[in-house]
Amino acid sequence: MKELSIPVPAARDPKSMEMLRVWVAEQGLHCSVRVGVYEDSGRVSEEKAWGIMLADIARHVSVALESRSGLDPAKTVESINRCLQEELHRPSSAVKGGFK
């Protein structure tokens, strides 16, 4: 397994929690997702919180790709968003699995 390192602030903060883990394995995508954290807080809807997180992830990826390959971050975010919309409307695979 090739796990990524835990960010220093997450390791330092005793209240930190992992929200999403994504693996490519056995020729497919596999995820562990923690839902309900924001719903339980009553401060923001779960859907809005996940939308913010997914947008932040796209921006982090765009900055990483700029650093690694010189790609324009704004164009990368646009491309990610376009692909996300396509995948949401015409999924390339079904969502399988269970949730606890």
Coordinates of C-alpha atoms in Angstrom, one line a residue:
M1 CA 0.0 0.0 0.0
K2 CA 1.2 3.5 -0.8
E3 CA -0.4 5.7 1.9
L4 CA 0.0 9.4 1.9
S5 CA 1.4 11.2 4.9
I6 CA -0.8 12.9 7.4
P7 CA -0.5 16.7 7.2
V8 CA 1.3 18.2 10.2
P9 CA -1.7 20.3 11.4
A10 CA -3.9 17.2 11.4
A11 CA -1.3 15.2 13.3
R12 CA -0.9 18.0 15.8
D13 CA -4.6 18.7 16.4
P14 CA -6.2 16.2 18.8
K15 CA -9.7 17.1 17.4
S16 CA -8.7 16.4 13.8
M17 CA -10.6 13.7 11.9
E18 CA -10.2 12.0 8.5
M19 CA -13.1 12.8 6.3
L20 CA -12.2 11.0 3.0
R21 CA -9.9 8.2 2.0
V22 CA -9.7 7.2 -1.7
W23 CA -7.9 4.2 -3.2
V24 CA -7.4 2.9 -6.7
A25 CA -7.4 -0.9 -6.2
E26 CA -8.5 -4.0 -8.1
Q27 CA -9.0 -1.8 -11.2
G28 CA -11.6 0.4 -9.5
L29 CA -12.0 3.4 -7.1
H30 CA -12.7 2.7 -3.5
C31 CA -13.7 5.3 -0.8
S32 CA -14.2 5.6 2.9
V33 CA -16.3 8.7 3.7
R34 CA -17.2 10.2 7.0
V35 CA -20.6 11.8 6.7
G36 CA -22.8 13.4 9.4
V37 CA -20.1 15.6 11.0
Y38 CA -21.5 18.8 9.8
E39 CA -25.1 17.7 10.0
D40 CA -24.5 17.0 13.7
S41 CA -23.0 20.4 14.3
G42 CA -26.1 22.3 13.1
R43 CA -23.9 25.1 11.7
V44 CA -23.8 24.2 8.0
S45 CA -25.6 21.6 5.9
E46 CA -23.7 18.4 5.1
E47 CA -24.2 19.1 1.4
K48 CA -22.7 22.6 1.6
A49 CA -19.7 21.3 3.7
W50 CA -19.0 18.6 1.2
G51 CA -19.3 21.0 -1.7
I52 CA -16.7 23.3 0.0
M53 CA -14.4 20.3 0.7
L54 CA -14.6 19.1 -2.9
A55 CA -13.9 22.6 -4.2
D56 CA -10.9 22.9 -1.9
I57 CA -9.6 19.5 -3.0
A58 CA -9.9 20.6 -6.7
R59 CA -7.9 23.8 -5.8
H60 CA -5.2 21.8 -4.0
V61 CA -4.9 19.4 -7.0
S62 CA -4.6 22.4 -9.3
V63 CA -1.8 23.9 -7.3
A64 CA 0.0 20.5 -7.1
L65 CA -0.2 20.1 -10.9
E66 CA 1.1 23.6 -11.4
S67 CA 4.1 22.8 -9.2
R68 CA 4.7 19.4 -10.8
S69 CA 3.8 20.1 -14.5
G70 CA 3.5 23.9 -14.8
L71 CA -0.3 23.7 -15.6
D72 CA -2.4 26.8 -15.1
P73 CA -4.3 26.3 -11.9
A74 CA -7.4 28.2 -13.1
K75 CA -7.6 26.0 -16.3
T76 CA -7.0 22.9 -14.2
V77 CA -9.9 23.8 -11.9
E78 CA -12.1 24.4 -14.9
S79 CA -11.2 21.1 -16.4
I80 CA -11.8 19.3 -13.1
N81 CA -15.2 20.9 -12.8
R82 CA -16.1 20.1 -16.4
C83 CA -15.2 16.4 -15.8
L84 CA -17.0 16.4 -12.5
Q85 CA -20.2 17.6 -14.1
E86 CA -19.9 15.1 -16.9
E87 CA -19.3 12.2 -14.4
L88 CA -22.2 13.3 -12.2
H89 CA -24.6 13.4 -15.2
R90 CA -23.2 10.3 -17.0
P91 CA -21.4 8.1 -14.5
S92 CA -18.7 5.8 -15.9
S93 CA -19.4 3.3 -13.2
A94 CA -22.0 2.6 -10.5
V95 CA -21.6 3.4 -6.8
K96 CA -21.4 0.2 -4.9
G97 CA -20.8 -0.7 -1.3
G98 CA -22.3 0.1 2.1
F99 CA -22.3 2.8 4.6
K100 CA -22.3 2.4 8.4

